[in-house]
Short mmCIF file of C-alpha atoms in Angstrom, two decimals:
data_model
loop_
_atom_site.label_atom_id
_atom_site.label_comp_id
_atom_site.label_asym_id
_atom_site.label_seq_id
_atom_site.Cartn_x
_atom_site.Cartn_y
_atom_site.Cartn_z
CA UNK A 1 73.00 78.54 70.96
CA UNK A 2 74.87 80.28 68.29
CA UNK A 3 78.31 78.74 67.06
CA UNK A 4 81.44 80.36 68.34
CA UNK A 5 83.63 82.30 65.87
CA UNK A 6 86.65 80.91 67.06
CA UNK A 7 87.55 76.89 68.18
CA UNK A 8 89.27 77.07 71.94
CA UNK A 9 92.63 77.26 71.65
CA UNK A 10 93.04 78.81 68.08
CA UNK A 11 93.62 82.72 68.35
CA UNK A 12 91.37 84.79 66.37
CA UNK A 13 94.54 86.67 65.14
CA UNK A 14 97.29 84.37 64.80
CA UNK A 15 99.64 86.97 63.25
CA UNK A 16 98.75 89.44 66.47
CA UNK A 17 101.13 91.48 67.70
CA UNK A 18 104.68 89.99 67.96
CA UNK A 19 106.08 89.11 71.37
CA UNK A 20 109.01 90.82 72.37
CA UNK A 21 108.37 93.56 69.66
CA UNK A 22 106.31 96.10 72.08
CA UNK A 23 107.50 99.27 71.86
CA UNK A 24 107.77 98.78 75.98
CA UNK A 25 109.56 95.31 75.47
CA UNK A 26 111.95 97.12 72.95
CA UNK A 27 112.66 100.27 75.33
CA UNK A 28 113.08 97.67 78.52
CA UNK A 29 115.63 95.35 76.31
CA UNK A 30 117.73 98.70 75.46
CA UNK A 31 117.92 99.85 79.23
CA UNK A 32 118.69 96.82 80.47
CA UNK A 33 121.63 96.33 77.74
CA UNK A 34 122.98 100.10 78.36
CA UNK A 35 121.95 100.01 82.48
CA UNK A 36 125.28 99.36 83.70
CA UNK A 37 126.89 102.48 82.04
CA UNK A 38 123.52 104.67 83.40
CA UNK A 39 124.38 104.05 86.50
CA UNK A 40 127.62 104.63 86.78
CA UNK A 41 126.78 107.75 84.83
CA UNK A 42 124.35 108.76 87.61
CA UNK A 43 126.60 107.59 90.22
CA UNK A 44 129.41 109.99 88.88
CA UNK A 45 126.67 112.95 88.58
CA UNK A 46 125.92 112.52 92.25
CA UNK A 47 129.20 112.52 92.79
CA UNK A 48 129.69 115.41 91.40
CA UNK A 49 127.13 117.43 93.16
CA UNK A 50 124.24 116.40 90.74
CA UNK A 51 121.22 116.58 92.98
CA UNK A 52 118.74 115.00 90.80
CA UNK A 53 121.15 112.40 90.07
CA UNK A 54 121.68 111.38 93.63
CA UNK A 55 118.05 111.39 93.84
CA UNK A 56 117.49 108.88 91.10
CA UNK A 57 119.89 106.54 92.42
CA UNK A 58 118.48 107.01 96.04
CA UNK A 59 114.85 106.45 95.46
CA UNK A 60 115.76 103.07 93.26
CA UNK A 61 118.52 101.88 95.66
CA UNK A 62 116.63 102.92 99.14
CA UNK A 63 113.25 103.36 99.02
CA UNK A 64 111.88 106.08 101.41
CA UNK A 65 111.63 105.06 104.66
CA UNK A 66 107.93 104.71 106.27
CA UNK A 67 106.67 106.23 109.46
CA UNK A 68 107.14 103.75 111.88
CA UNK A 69 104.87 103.88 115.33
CA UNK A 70 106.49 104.08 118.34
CA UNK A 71 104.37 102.08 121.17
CA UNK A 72 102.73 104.46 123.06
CA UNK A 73 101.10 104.19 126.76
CA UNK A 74 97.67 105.73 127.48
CA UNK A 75 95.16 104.35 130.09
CA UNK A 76 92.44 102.69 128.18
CA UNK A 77 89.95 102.86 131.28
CA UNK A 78 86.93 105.43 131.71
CA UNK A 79 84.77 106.30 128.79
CA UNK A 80 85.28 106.98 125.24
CA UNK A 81 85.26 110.68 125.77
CA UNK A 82 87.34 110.53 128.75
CA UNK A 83 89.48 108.47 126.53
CA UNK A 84 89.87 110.98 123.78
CA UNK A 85 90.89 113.44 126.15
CA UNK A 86 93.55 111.68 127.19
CA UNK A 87 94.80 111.51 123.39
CA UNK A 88 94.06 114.83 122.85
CA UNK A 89 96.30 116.21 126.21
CA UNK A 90 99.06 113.75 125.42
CA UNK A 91 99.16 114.73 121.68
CA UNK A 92 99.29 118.23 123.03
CA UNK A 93 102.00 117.52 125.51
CA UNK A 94 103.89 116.05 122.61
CA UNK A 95 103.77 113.18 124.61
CA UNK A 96 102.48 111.47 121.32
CA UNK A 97 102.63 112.39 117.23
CA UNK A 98 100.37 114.57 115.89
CA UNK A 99 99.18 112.04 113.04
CA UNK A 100 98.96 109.15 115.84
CA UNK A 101 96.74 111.04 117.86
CA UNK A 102 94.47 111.88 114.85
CA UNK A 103 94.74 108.15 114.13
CA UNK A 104 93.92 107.70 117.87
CA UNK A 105 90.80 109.65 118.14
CA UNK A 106 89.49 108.60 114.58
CA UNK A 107 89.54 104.64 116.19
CA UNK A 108 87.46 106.16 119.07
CA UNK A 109 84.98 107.72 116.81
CA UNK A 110 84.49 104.31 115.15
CA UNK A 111 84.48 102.49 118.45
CA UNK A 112 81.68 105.16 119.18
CA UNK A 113 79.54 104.45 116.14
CA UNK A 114 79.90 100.12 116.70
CA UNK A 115 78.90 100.08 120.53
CA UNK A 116 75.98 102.84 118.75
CA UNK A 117 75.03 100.34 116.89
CA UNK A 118 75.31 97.19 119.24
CA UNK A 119 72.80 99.09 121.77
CA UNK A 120 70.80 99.85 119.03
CA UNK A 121 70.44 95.94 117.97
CA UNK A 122 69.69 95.15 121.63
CA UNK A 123 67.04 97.40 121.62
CA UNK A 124 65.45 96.44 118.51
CA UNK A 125 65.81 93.07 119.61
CA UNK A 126 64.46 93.86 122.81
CA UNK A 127 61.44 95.32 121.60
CA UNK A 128 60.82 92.32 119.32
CA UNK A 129 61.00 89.91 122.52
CA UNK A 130 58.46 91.96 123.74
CA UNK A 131 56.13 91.68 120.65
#
């Protein structure tokens, strides 16, 4: 087993790069000194009509808001493809969002493809109790 170059614990460059000297450490030490006068430099900009500015201070202060899904009721009884056209007429009555209903039918295909594959097993393992 060949010796290791270093003992644990001693660093291979003990004069490495200085903490708190990054160039990012430096930058982050200077906003945070100066960040009170940004923002109420930005806050006056937005103030005074400065789109961008407003938009700065909005997407730090309130982040944009998330779709959030209402609770929708569809029957859940017949087949999958019955199923799916139920999606499909209440995403078309706008009974439901667009994007939920695609969300909606995309479940059913992979509902589809594990009750494929569960009657597949059973069959294989059918055949195998047979052997």
């Amino acid at each position: 087993m060949p010796t290791p170059k270093f003992k644990p614990g001693q660093s291979g460059n003990p004069k490495g790069r200085p903490k708190d000297k990054t160039p990012a450490t430096l930058l982050r030490k200077s906003i945070a000194y100066d960040m009170p006068e940004i923002v109420k430099t930005l806050v006056e900009l937005a103030k005074g009509g400065d789109v961008q500015a407003a938009k700065v201070l909005l997407d730090r202060i309130c982040p944009p808001l998330r779709p959030q899904a209402l609770p929708i009721a569809l029957p859940v009884n017949g087949s999958l493809s019955e199923q799916g056209n139920e999606i499909i007429r209440a995403t078309m009555a706008g009974t439901i969002p667009p994007d939920i209903g695609s969300q909606l039918i995309t479940a059913l295909a992979h509902q589809a493809k594990i009750i494929e594959i569960d009657e597949l097993t059973k069959r294989i393992d059918a055949l195998e109790q047979r052997q």
